[in-house]
Amino acid sequence: DDHPVIQKLTVCDCPESDGVLMVDPVGGPNWKLISTRSPLIAAFPKGINKVTVLPEVDENGCHMLEIDFNERKNTVAVPGGGLKYIGSLSDPFVEGLIEYKHGRDRAQIGRKRNFKGKRRGRGRGRGRVNQHDLKM
């Protein structure tokens, strides 16, 4: 959590663990907030072009987010009628946008699966297209 990239993308403390919620750096166009210590994911709806973390902090300690809505794909009525909205996670409008889910546990991702049976290598004789006698 002390990495400069994580600090730049941090939104607030994670409610489920000791980590933080941060904007997924490769999340666009499906923007989401991910926890650094738990499988918690806070997904934004489709129709958002960009989510930017601003340096300003609200009274609850959450960084302000600038949410840029897509003109054609937006399905949410933005307060003020524009395509940009600035608010934090404690803002009722931003809180109403987010859907919380749980992704895969990081401990399960690294495990290898048990395959039954022997897998054959690619040694000599990989097979030919035409199995007929090539001597004529």
mmCIF file of N, CA and C in Angstrom:
data_model
loop_
_atom_site.group_PDB
_atom_site.id
_atom_site.type_symbol
_atom_site.label_atom_id
_atom_site.label_comp_id
_atom_site.label_asym_id
_atom_site.label_seq_id
_atom_site.Cartn_x
_atom_site.Cartn_y
_atom_site.Cartn_z
ATOM 1 N N ASP A 1 0.805 -1.194 0.000
ATOM 2 C CA ASP A 1 0.000 0.000 0.000
ATOM 3 C C ASP A 1 0.853 1.265 0.000
ATOM 4 N N ASP A 2 2.166 1.111 0.130
ATOM 5 C CA ASP A 2 3.044 2.273 0.165
ATOM 6 C C ASP A 2 3.623 2.606 -1.203
ATOM 7 N N HIS A 3 3.254 1.857 -2.219
ATOM 8 C CA HIS A 3 3.785 2.105 -3.557
ATOM 9 C C HIS A 3 3.223 3.422 -4.092
ATOM 10 N N PRO A 4 4.047 4.218 -4.796
ATOM 11 C CA PRO A 4 3.568 5.520 -5.293
ATOM 12 C C PRO A 4 2.372 5.425 -6.236
ATOM 13 N N VAL A 5 2.296 4.377 -7.041
ATOM 14 C CA VAL A 5 1.160 4.228 -7.954
ATOM 15 C C VAL A 5 -0.116 3.962 -7.167
ATOM 16 N N ILE A 6 -0.022 3.121 -6.138
ATOM 17 C CA ILE A 6 -1.194 2.824 -5.309
ATOM 18 C C ILE A 6 -1.625 4.075 -4.554
ATOM 19 N N GLN A 7 -0.675 4.848 -4.053
ATOM 20 C CA GLN A 7 -1.021 6.069 -3.331
ATOM 21 C C GLN A 7 -1.718 7.072 -4.244
ATOM 22 N N LYS A 8 -1.310 7.122 -5.506
ATOM 23 C CA LYS A 8 -1.915 8.058 -6.455
ATOM 24 C C LYS A 8 -3.348 7.648 -6.809
ATOM 25 N N LEU A 9 -3.638 6.329 -6.828
ATOM 26 C CA LEU A 9 -4.949 5.825 -7.230
ATOM 27 C C LEU A 9 -5.866 5.491 -6.056
ATOM 28 N N THR A 10 -5.400 5.687 -4.809
ATOM 29 C CA THR A 10 -6.177 5.349 -3.618
ATOM 30 C C THR A 10 -7.365 6.280 -3.466
ATOM 31 N N VAL A 11 -8.532 5.677 -3.206
ATOM 32 C CA VAL A 11 -9.754 6.444 -2.986
ATOM 33 C C VAL A 11 -10.044 6.554 -1.490
ATOM 34 N N CYS A 12 -10.043 5.422 -0.771
ATOM 35 C CA CYS A 12 -10.300 5.430 0.666
ATOM 36 C C CYS A 12 -9.849 4.097 1.255
ATOM 37 N N ASP A 13 -10.005 3.960 2.560
ATOM 38 C CA ASP A 13 -9.675 2.694 3.218
ATOM 39 C C ASP A 13 -10.715 1.642 2.848
ATOM 40 N N CYS A 14 -10.260 0.402 2.759
ATOM 41 C CA CYS A 14 -11.160 -0.703 2.439
ATOM 42 C C CYS A 14 -12.014 -1.022 3.662
ATOM 43 N N PRO A 15 -13.339 -1.146 3.499
ATOM 44 C CA PRO A 15 -14.188 -1.443 4.657
ATOM 45 C C PRO A 15 -14.055 -2.866 5.180
ATOM 46 N N GLU A 16 -13.453 -3.786 4.391
ATOM 47 C CA GLU A 16 -13.376 -5.189 4.799
ATOM 48 C C GLU A 16 -12.001 -5.637 5.274
ATOM 49 N N SER A 17 -10.955 -4.827 5.011
ATOM 50 C CA SER A 17 -9.606 -5.292 5.351
ATOM 51 C C SER A 17 -8.727 -4.110 5.737
ATOM 52 N N ASP A 18 -7.433 -4.396 5.920
ATOM 53 C CA ASP A 18 -6.469 -3.353 6.266
ATOM 54 C C ASP A 18 -6.002 -2.577 5.040
ATOM 55 N N GLY A 19 -6.430 -2.986 3.859
ATOM 56 C CA GLY A 19 -5.969 -2.356 2.624
ATOM 57 C C GLY A 19 -6.740 -1.101 2.284
ATOM 58 N N VAL A 20 -6.618 -0.701 1.025
ATOM 59 C CA VAL A 20 -7.291 0.492 0.532
ATOM 60 C C VAL A 20 -8.081 0.139 -0.729
ATOM 61 N N LEU A 21 -9.097 0.936 -1.027
ATOM 62 C CA LEU A 21 -9.799 0.833 -2.301
ATOM 63 C C LEU A 21 -9.116 1.779 -3.269
ATOM 64 N N MET A 22 -8.772 1.265 -4.423
ATOM 65 C CA MET A 22 -8.096 2.087 -5.422
ATOM 66 C C MET A 22 -8.765 1.885 -6.774
ATOM 67 N N VAL A 23 -8.613 2.869 -7.649
ATOM 68 C CA VAL A 23 -9.143 2.755 -9.002
ATOM 69 C C VAL A 23 -8.298 1.736 -9.743
ATOM 70 N N ASP A 24 -8.951 0.799 -10.418
ATOM 71 C CA ASP A 24 -8.237 -0.199 -11.215
ATOM 72 C C ASP A 24 -7.554 0.527 -12.381
ATOM 73 N N PRO A 25 -6.221 0.494 -12.456
ATOM 74 C CA PRO A 25 -5.523 1.276 -13.483
ATOM 75 C C PRO A 25 -5.803 0.816 -14.905
ATOM 76 N N VAL A 26 -6.200 -0.425 -15.097
ATOM 77 C CA VAL A 26 -6.505 -0.913 -16.445
ATOM 78 C C VAL A 26 -7.991 -1.250 -16.547
ATOM 79 N N GLY A 27 -8.812 -0.570 -15.764
ATOM 80 C CA GLY A 27 -10.218 -0.914 -15.669
ATOM 81 C C GLY A 27 -11.111 -0.386 -16.767
ATOM 82 N N GLY A 28 -10.675 0.655 -17.487
ATOM 83 C CA GLY A 28 -11.561 1.253 -18.493
ATOM 84 C C GLY A 28 -11.787 0.322 -19.645
ATOM 85 N N PRO A 29 -12.926 0.323 -20.268
ATOM 86 C CA PRO A 29 -14.104 1.162 -20.031
ATOM 87 C C PRO A 29 -15.002 0.636 -18.919
ATOM 88 N N ASN A 30 -14.709 -0.507 -18.333
ATOM 89 C CA ASN A 30 -15.487 -1.025 -17.197
ATOM 90 C C ASN A 30 -14.782 -0.613 -15.911
ATOM 91 N N TRP A 31 -15.002 0.614 -15.477
ATOM 92 C CA TRP A 31 -14.286 1.165 -14.330
ATOM 93 C C TRP A 31 -14.726 0.501 -13.047
ATOM 94 N N LYS A 32 -13.740 0.264 -12.161
ATOM 95 C CA LYS A 32 -14.047 -0.345 -10.864
ATOM 96 C C LYS A 32 -13.000 0.063 -9.851
ATOM 97 N N LEU A 33 -13.372 -0.064 -8.600
ATOM 98 C CA LEU A 33 -12.456 0.129 -7.481
ATOM 99 C C LEU A 33 -12.135 -1.251 -6.943
ATOM 100 N N ILE A 34 -10.866 -1.505 -6.684
ATOM 101 C CA ILE A 34 -10.460 -2.808 -6.166
ATOM 102 C C ILE A 34 -9.737 -2.620 -4.840
ATOM 103 N N SER A 35 -9.856 -3.617 -3.994
ATOM 104 C CA SER A 35 -9.173 -3.585 -2.708
ATOM 105 C C SER A 35 -7.786 -4.191 -2.865
ATOM 106 N N THR A 36 -6.838 -3.643 -2.118
ATOM 107 C CA THR A 36 -5.477 -4.179 -2.193
ATOM 108 C C THR A 36 -5.277 -5.393 -1.303
ATOM 109 N N ARG A 37 -6.201 -5.666 -0.377
ATOM 110 C CA ARG A 37 -6.015 -6.780 0.553
ATOM 111 C C ARG A 37 -7.158 -7.782 0.601
ATOM 112 N N SER A 38 -8.258 -7.511 -0.065
ATOM 113 C CA SER A 38 -9.389 -8.445 -0.042
ATOM 114 C C SER A 38 -9.966 -8.542 -1.448
ATOM 115 N N PRO A 39 -10.840 -9.516 -1.697
ATOM 116 C CA PRO A 39 -11.400 -9.671 -3.041
ATOM 117 C C PRO A 39 -12.570 -8.723 -3.346
ATOM 118 N N LEU A 40 -12.737 -7.655 -2.562
ATOM 119 C CA LEU A 40 -13.832 -6.716 -2.763
ATOM 120 C C LEU A 40 -13.631 -5.903 -4.048
ATOM 121 N N ILE A 41 -14.687 -5.798 -4.845
ATOM 122 C CA ILE A 41 -14.681 -4.998 -6.067
ATOM 123 C C ILE A 41 -15.903 -4.093 -6.026
ATOM 124 N N ALA A 42 -15.695 -2.809 -6.296
ATOM 125 C CA ALA A 42 -16.791 -1.849 -6.392
ATOM 126 C C ALA A 42 -16.860 -1.416 -7.850
ATOM 127 N N ALA A 43 -17.879 -1.898 -8.564
ATOM 128 C CA ALA A 43 -17.962 -1.678 -10.014
ATOM 129 C C ALA A 43 -18.863 -0.493 -10.325
ATOM 130 N N PHE A 44 -18.393 0.359 -11.235
ATOM 131 C CA PHE A 44 -19.202 1.453 -11.746
ATOM 132 C C PHE A 44 -20.049 0.932 -12.901
ATOM 133 N N PRO A 45 -21.163 1.595 -13.211
ATOM 134 C CA PRO A 45 -21.974 1.138 -14.344
ATOM 135 C C PRO A 45 -21.289 1.456 -15.672
ATOM 136 N N LYS A 46 -21.775 0.827 -16.734
ATOM 137 C CA LYS A 46 -21.245 1.133 -18.059
ATOM 138 C C LYS A 46 -21.701 2.530 -18.452
ATOM 139 N N GLY A 47 -20.981 3.133 -19.360
ATOM 140 C CA GLY A 47 -21.329 4.480 -19.793
ATOM 141 C C GLY A 47 -20.477 5.544 -19.138
ATOM 142 N N ILE A 48 -19.367 5.137 -18.530
ATOM 143 C CA ILE A 48 -18.439 6.090 -17.916
ATOM 144 C C ILE A 48 -17.141 6.050 -18.702
ATOM 145 N N ASN A 49 -16.705 7.226 -19.164
ATOM 146 C CA ASN A 49 -15.461 7.304 -19.929
ATOM 147 C C ASN A 49 -14.232 7.195 -19.041
ATOM 148 N N LYS A 50 -14.245 7.900 -17.910
ATOM 149 C CA LYS A 50 -13.045 7.951 -17.084
ATOM 150 C C LYS A 50 -13.403 8.251 -15.635
ATOM 151 N N VAL A 51 -12.632 7.656 -14.730
ATOM 152 C CA VAL A 51 -12.730 7.943 -13.304
ATOM 153 C C VAL A 51 -11.345 8.409 -12.853
ATOM 154 N N THR A 52 -11.281 9.622 -12.316
ATOM 155 C CA THR A 52 -10.002 10.200 -11.897
ATOM 156 C C THR A 52 -10.041 10.481 -10.397
ATOM 157 N N VAL A 53 -8.956 10.144 -9.690
ATOM 158 C CA VAL A 53 -8.849 10.434 -8.262
ATOM 159 C C VAL A 53 -8.240 11.826 -8.115
ATOM 160 N N LEU A 54 -8.938 12.709 -7.404
ATOM 161 C CA LEU A 54 -8.464 14.070 -7.171
ATOM 162 C C LEU A 54 -7.749 14.140 -5.827
ATOM 163 N N PRO A 55 -6.839 15.094 -5.663
ATOM 164 C CA PRO A 55 -6.100 15.173 -4.388
ATOM 165 C C PRO A 55 -6.944 15.670 -3.206
ATOM 166 N N GLU A 56 -8.093 16.293 -3.456
ATOM 167 C CA GLU A 56 -8.931 16.792 -2.370
ATOM 168 C C GLU A 56 -9.569 15.629 -1.608
ATOM 169 N N VAL A 57 -9.727 15.822 -0.290
ATOM 170 C CA VAL A 57 -10.277 14.788 0.585
ATOM 171 C C VAL A 57 -11.528 15.345 1.263
ATOM 172 N N ASP A 58 -12.576 14.511 1.410
ATOM 173 C CA ASP A 58 -13.786 14.964 2.094
ATOM 174 C C ASP A 58 -13.648 14.775 3.605
ATOM 175 N N GLU A 59 -14.720 15.062 4.351
ATOM 176 C CA GLU A 59 -14.676 15.000 5.815
ATOM 177 C C GLU A 59 -14.525 13.578 6.346
ATOM 178 N N ASN A 60 -14.818 12.563 5.517
ATOM 179 C CA ASN A 60 -14.680 11.164 5.943
ATOM 180 C C ASN A 60 -13.322 10.563 5.584
ATOM 181 N N GLY A 61 -12.460 11.335 4.942
ATOM 182 C CA GLY A 61 -11.137 10.841 4.577
ATOM 183 C C GLY A 61 -11.079 10.192 3.204
ATOM 184 N N CYS A 62 -12.164 10.282 2.427
ATOM 185 C CA CYS A 62 -12.180 9.719 1.072
ATOM 186 C C CYS A 62 -11.750 10.779 0.067
ATOM 187 N N HIS A 63 -10.940 10.362 -0.894
ATOM 188 C CA HIS A 63 -10.548 11.277 -1.959
ATOM 189 C C HIS A 63 -11.736 11.539 -2.874
ATOM 190 N N MET A 64 -11.762 12.726 -3.443
ATOM 191 C CA MET A 64 -12.818 13.088 -4.381
ATOM 192 C C MET A 64 -12.543 12.390 -5.716
ATOM 193 N N LEU A 65 -13.612 11.993 -6.399
ATOM 194 C CA LEU A 65 -13.521 11.343 -7.701
ATOM 195 C C LEU A 65 -14.148 12.240 -8.749
ATOM 196 N N GLU A 66 -13.490 12.353 -9.899
ATOM 197 C CA GLU A 66 -14.083 13.036 -11.044
ATOM 198 C C GLU A 66 -14.562 11.948 -11.998
ATOM 199 N N ILE A 67 -15.863 11.884 -12.213
ATOM 200 C CA ILE A 67 -16.461 10.854 -13.060
ATOM 201 C C ILE A 67 -16.925 11.518 -14.344
ATOM 202 N N ASP A 68 -16.373 11.052 -15.456
ATOM 203 C CA ASP A 68 -16.687 11.599 -16.775
ATOM 204 C C ASP A 68 -17.606 10.612 -17.495
ATOM 205 N N PHE A 69 -18.855 11.006 -17.708
ATOM 206 C CA PHE A 69 -19.853 10.131 -18.327
ATOM 207 C C PHE A 69 -19.797 10.240 -19.849
ATOM 208 N N ASN A 70 -20.102 9.129 -20.517
ATOM 209 C CA ASN A 70 -20.151 9.094 -21.972
ATOM 210 C C ASN A 70 -21.485 9.669 -22.432
ATOM 211 N N GLU A 71 -21.433 10.526 -23.445
ATOM 212 C CA GLU A 71 -22.638 11.209 -23.910
ATOM 213 C C GLU A 71 -23.666 10.240 -24.481
ATOM 214 N N ARG A 72 -23.209 9.216 -25.217
ATOM 215 C CA ARG A 72 -24.127 8.293 -25.882
ATOM 216 C C ARG A 72 -24.529 7.107 -25.019
ATOM 217 N N LYS A 73 -23.615 6.605 -24.178
ATOM 218 C CA LYS A 73 -23.881 5.380 -23.430
ATOM 219 C C LYS A 73 -24.384 5.625 -22.009
ATOM 220 N N ASN A 74 -24.502 6.885 -21.609
ATOM 221 C CA ASN A 74 -24.901 7.188 -20.245
ATOM 222 C C ASN A 74 -26.370 6.842 -20.013
ATOM 223 N N THR A 75 -26.650 6.086 -18.949
ATOM 224 C CA THR A 75 -28.019 5.716 -18.604
ATOM 225 C C THR A 75 -28.446 6.339 -17.280
ATOM 226 N N VAL A 76 -27.570 7.145 -16.665
ATOM 227 C CA VAL A 76 -27.824 7.723 -15.346
ATOM 228 C C VAL A 76 -28.026 9.231 -15.499
ATOM 229 N N ALA A 77 -29.000 9.769 -14.800
ATOM 230 C CA ALA A 77 -29.213 11.214 -14.811
ATOM 231 C C ALA A 77 -28.202 11.861 -13.866
ATOM 232 N N VAL A 78 -27.294 12.647 -14.440
ATOM 233 C CA VAL A 78 -26.237 13.281 -13.655
ATOM 234 C C VAL A 78 -26.790 14.557 -13.026
ATOM 235 N N PRO A 79 -26.599 14.759 -11.715
ATOM 236 C CA PRO A 79 -27.053 16.002 -11.087
ATOM 237 C C PRO A 79 -26.360 17.205 -11.734
ATOM 238 N N GLY A 80 -27.118 18.225 -12.024
ATOM 239 C CA GLY A 80 -26.564 19.409 -12.678
ATOM 240 C C GLY A 80 -26.671 19.330 -14.191
ATOM 241 N N GLY A 81 -27.029 18.175 -14.727
ATOM 242 C CA GLY A 81 -27.263 18.036 -16.155
ATOM 243 C C GLY A 81 -26.036 17.911 -17.029
ATOM 244 N N GLY A 82 -24.832 17.957 -16.485
ATOM 245 C CA GLY A 82 -23.633 17.849 -17.311
ATOM 246 C C GLY A 82 -23.215 16.404 -17.519
ATOM 247 N N LEU A 83 -22.006 16.241 -18.047
ATOM 248 C CA LEU A 83 -21.456 14.902 -18.252
ATOM 249 C C LEU A 83 -20.343 14.587 -17.255
ATOM 250 N N LYS A 84 -19.975 15.555 -16.396
ATOM 251 C CA LYS A 84 -18.955 15.321 -15.375
ATOM 252 C C LYS A 84 -19.574 15.518 -14.007
ATOM 253 N N TYR A 85 -19.103 14.687 -13.076
ATOM 254 C CA TYR A 85 -19.567 14.813 -11.698
ATOM 255 C C TYR A 85 -18.370 14.634 -10.777
ATOM 256 N N ILE A 86 -18.271 15.487 -9.760
ATOM 257 C CA ILE A 86 -17.201 15.381 -8.773
ATOM 258 C C ILE A 86 -17.838 15.088 -7.421
ATOM 259 N N GLY A 87 -17.404 13.981 -6.807
ATOM 260 C CA GLY A 87 -17.919 13.594 -5.509
ATOM 261 C C GLY A 87 -17.068 12.495 -4.918
ATOM 262 N N SER A 88 -17.331 12.140 -3.674
ATOM 263 C CA SER A 88 -16.569 11.085 -3.006
ATOM 264 C C SER A 88 -17.457 9.859 -2.828
ATOM 265 N N LEU A 89 -16.903 8.795 -2.270
ATOM 266 C CA LEU A 89 -17.685 7.575 -2.049
ATOM 267 C C LEU A 89 -18.775 7.780 -1.008
ATOM 268 N N SER A 90 -18.638 8.790 -0.155
ATOM 269 C CA SER A 90 -19.687 9.050 0.826
ATOM 270 C C SER A 90 -20.799 9.921 0.243
ATOM 271 N N ASP A 91 -20.648 10.390 -0.981
ATOM 272 C CA ASP A 91 -21.677 11.157 -1.685
ATOM 273 C C ASP A 91 -22.817 10.214 -2.075
ATOM 274 N N PRO A 92 -24.071 10.554 -1.808
ATOM 275 C CA PRO A 92 -25.187 9.643 -2.132
ATOM 276 C C PRO A 92 -25.285 9.291 -3.620
ATOM 277 N N PHE A 93 -24.969 10.229 -4.519
ATOM 278 C CA PHE A 93 -25.046 9.936 -5.949
ATOM 279 C C PHE A 93 -23.997 8.904 -6.355
ATOM 280 N N VAL A 94 -22.750 9.096 -5.909
ATOM 281 C CA VAL A 94 -21.660 8.163 -6.242
ATOM 282 C C VAL A 94 -21.918 6.815 -5.584
ATOM 283 N N GLU A 95 -22.394 6.839 -4.358
ATOM 284 C CA GLU A 95 -22.691 5.589 -3.639
ATOM 285 C C GLU A 95 -23.789 4.796 -4.350
ATOM 286 N N GLY A 96 -24.759 5.500 -4.945
ATOM 287 C CA GLY A 96 -25.826 4.839 -5.676
ATOM 288 C C GLY A 96 -25.378 4.241 -7.000
ATOM 289 N N LEU A 97 -24.285 4.754 -7.563
ATOM 290 C CA LEU A 97 -23.759 4.222 -8.826
ATOM 291 C C LEU A 97 -23.081 2.870 -8.650
ATOM 292 N N ILE A 98 -22.416 2.694 -7.519
ATOM 293 C CA ILE A 98 -21.506 1.562 -7.325
ATOM 294 C C ILE A 98 -22.244 0.293 -6.932
ATOM 295 N N GLU A 99 -21.814 -0.817 -7.530
ATOM 296 C CA GLU A 99 -22.315 -2.143 -7.162
ATOM 297 C C GLU A 99 -21.146 -2.925 -6.568
ATOM 298 N N TYR A 100 -21.291 -3.377 -5.338
ATOM 299 C CA TYR A 100 -20.224 -4.114 -4.660
ATOM 300 C C TYR A 100 -20.336 -5.596 -4.961
ATOM 301 N N LYS A 101 -19.197 -6.231 -5.283
ATOM 302 C CA LYS A 101 -19.134 -7.676 -5.502
ATOM 303 C C LYS A 101 -17.837 -8.203 -4.923
ATOM 304 N N HIS A 102 -17.719 -9.499 -4.915
ATOM 305 C CA HIS A 102 -16.478 -10.132 -4.475
ATOM 306 C C HIS A 102 -15.889 -10.909 -5.637
ATOM 307 N N GLY A 103 -14.631 -10.630 -5.928
ATOM 308 C CA GLY A 103 -13.925 -11.355 -6.970
ATOM 309 C C GLY A 103 -13.314 -12.611 -6.400
ATOM 310 N N ARG A 104 -12.439 -13.218 -7.177
ATOM 311 C CA ARG A 104 -11.748 -14.414 -6.697
ATOM 312 C C ARG A 104 -10.750 -14.049 -5.621
ATOM 313 N N ASP A 105 -10.614 -14.917 -4.673
ATOM 314 C CA ASP A 105 -9.629 -14.719 -3.625
ATOM 315 C C ASP A 105 -8.244 -14.870 -4.235
ATOM 316 N N ARG A 106 -7.343 -13.984 -3.867
ATOM 317 C CA ARG A 106 -6.000 -14.008 -4.451
ATOM 318 C C ARG A 106 -5.248 -15.294 -4.130
ATOM 319 N N ALA A 107 -5.608 -15.956 -3.030
ATOM 320 C CA ALA A 107 -4.954 -17.218 -2.671
ATOM 321 C C ALA A 107 -5.325 -18.317 -3.655
ATOM 322 N N GLN A 108 -6.521 -18.236 -4.232
ATOM 323 C CA GLN A 108 -6.958 -19.272 -5.166
ATOM 324 C C GLN A 108 -6.378 -19.075 -6.559
ATOM 325 N N ILE A 109 -6.029 -17.847 -6.918
ATOM 326 C CA ILE A 109 -5.569 -17.563 -8.275
ATOM 327 C C ILE A 109 -4.255 -18.274 -8.582
ATOM 328 N N GLY A 110 -3.335 -18.336 -7.612
ATOM 329 C CA GLY A 110 -2.025 -18.903 -7.865
ATOM 330 C C GLY A 110 -1.959 -20.412 -7.848
ATOM 331 N N ARG A 111 -3.015 -21.073 -7.377
ATOM 332 C CA ARG A 111 -2.984 -22.531 -7.267
ATOM 333 C C ARG A 111 -3.063 -23.200 -8.626
ATOM 334 N N LYS A 112 -2.358 -24.316 -8.733
ATOM 335 C CA LYS A 112 -2.435 -25.105 -9.961
ATOM 336 C C LYS A 112 -3.500 -26.160 -9.802
ATOM 337 N N ARG A 113 -4.123 -26.498 -10.882
ATOM 338 C CA ARG A 113 -5.162 -27.521 -10.848
ATOM 339 C C ARG A 113 -4.542 -28.901 -10.979
ATOM 340 N N ASN A 114 -5.208 -29.885 -10.403
ATOM 341 C CA ASN A 114 -4.762 -31.262 -10.519
ATOM 342 C C ASN A 114 -5.361 -31.876 -11.776
ATOM 343 N N PHE A 115 -4.521 -32.275 -12.708
ATOM 344 C CA PHE A 115 -4.996 -32.932 -13.913
ATOM 345 C C PHE A 115 -4.789 -34.427 -13.753
ATOM 346 N N LYS A 116 -5.816 -35.192 -14.050
ATOM 347 C CA LYS A 116 -5.687 -36.641 -13.964
ATOM 348 C C LYS A 116 -5.184 -37.150 -15.296
ATOM 349 N N GLY A 117 -4.371 -38.160 -15.258
ATOM 350 C CA GLY A 117 -3.811 -38.712 -16.485
ATOM 351 C C GLY A 117 -2.504 -38.022 -16.836
ATOM 352 N N LYS A 118 -1.793 -38.650 -17.742
ATOM 353 C CA LYS A 118 -0.487 -38.127 -18.121
ATOM 354 C C LYS A 118 -0.628 -37.294 -19.381
ATOM 355 N N ARG A 119 -0.015 -36.162 -19.383
ATOM 356 C CA ARG A 119 -0.021 -35.320 -20.563
ATOM 357 C C ARG A 119 1.202 -35.655 -21.385
ATOM 358 N N ARG A 120 1.011 -35.874 -22.638
ATOM 359 C CA ARG A 120 2.126 -36.275 -23.488
ATOM 360 C C ARG A 120 2.837 -35.065 -24.040
ATOM 361 N N GLY A 121 4.138 -35.150 -24.066
ATOM 362 C CA GLY A 121 4.945 -34.047 -24.576
ATOM 363 C C GLY A 121 4.944 -33.991 -26.087
ATOM 364 N N ARG A 122 5.655 -33.047 -26.615
ATOM 365 C CA ARG A 122 5.724 -32.890 -28.070
ATOM 366 C C ARG A 122 7.102 -33.333 -28.540
ATOM 367 N N GLY A 123 7.324 -34.609 -28.474
ATOM 368 C CA GLY A 123 8.595 -35.155 -28.930
ATOM 369 C C GLY A 123 8.576 -35.355 -30.434
ATOM 370 N N ARG A 124 9.331 -36.344 -30.891
ATOM 371 C CA ARG A 124 9.359 -36.627 -32.327
ATOM 372 C C ARG A 124 8.043 -37.241 -32.764
ATOM 373 N N GLY A 125 7.772 -37.133 -34.006
ATOM 374 C CA GLY A 125 6.573 -37.746 -34.547
ATOM 375 C C GLY A 125 5.312 -37.054 -34.089
ATOM 376 N N ARG A 126 5.173 -35.807 -34.427
ATOM 377 C CA ARG A 126 3.997 -35.058 -34.015
ATOM 378 C C ARG A 126 2.787 -35.365 -34.882
ATOM 379 N N GLY A 127 2.984 -36.188 -35.839
ATOM 380 C CA GLY A 127 1.881 -36.528 -36.722
ATOM 381 C C GLY A 127 2.002 -35.777 -38.035
ATOM 382 N N ARG A 128 1.635 -36.451 -39.086
ATOM 383 C CA ARG A 128 1.698 -35.826 -40.397
ATOM 384 C C ARG A 128 0.297 -35.634 -40.930
ATOM 385 N N VAL A 129 0.167 -34.721 -41.855
ATOM 386 C CA VAL A 129 -1.124 -34.479 -42.472
ATOM 387 C C VAL A 129 -1.524 -35.679 -43.307
ATOM 388 N N ASN A 130 -0.600 -36.193 -44.107
ATOM 389 C CA ASN A 130 -0.892 -37.312 -44.993
ATOM 390 C C ASN A 130 -0.099 -38.522 -44.517
ATOM 391 N N GLN A 131 -0.768 -39.560 -44.101
ATOM 392 C CA GLN A 131 -0.107 -40.730 -43.546
ATOM 393 C C GLN A 131 0.212 -41.787 -44.625
ATOM 394 N N HIS A 132 -0.075 -41.521 -45.905
ATOM 395 C CA HIS A 132 0.193 -42.493 -46.960
ATOM 396 C C HIS A 132 1.680 -42.663 -47.174
ATOM 397 N N ASP A 133 2.056 -43.755 -47.804
ATOM 398 C CA ASP A 133 3.435 -44.035 -48.114
ATOM 399 C C ASP A 133 3.960 -42.971 -49.080
ATOM 400 N N LEU A 134 5.021 -42.294 -48.661
ATOM 401 C CA LEU A 134 5.543 -41.220 -49.490
ATOM 402 C C LEU A 134 6.442 -41.737 -50.624
ATOM 403 N N LYS A 135 6.860 -43.061 -50.607
ATOM 404 C CA LYS A 135 7.676 -43.615 -51.675
ATOM 405 C C LYS A 135 6.753 -44.028 -52.825
ATOM 406 N N MET A 136 7.025 -43.553 -53.983
ATOM 407 C CA MET A 136 6.176 -43.941 -55.094
ATOM 408 C C MET A 136 6.956 -44.566 -56.176
#
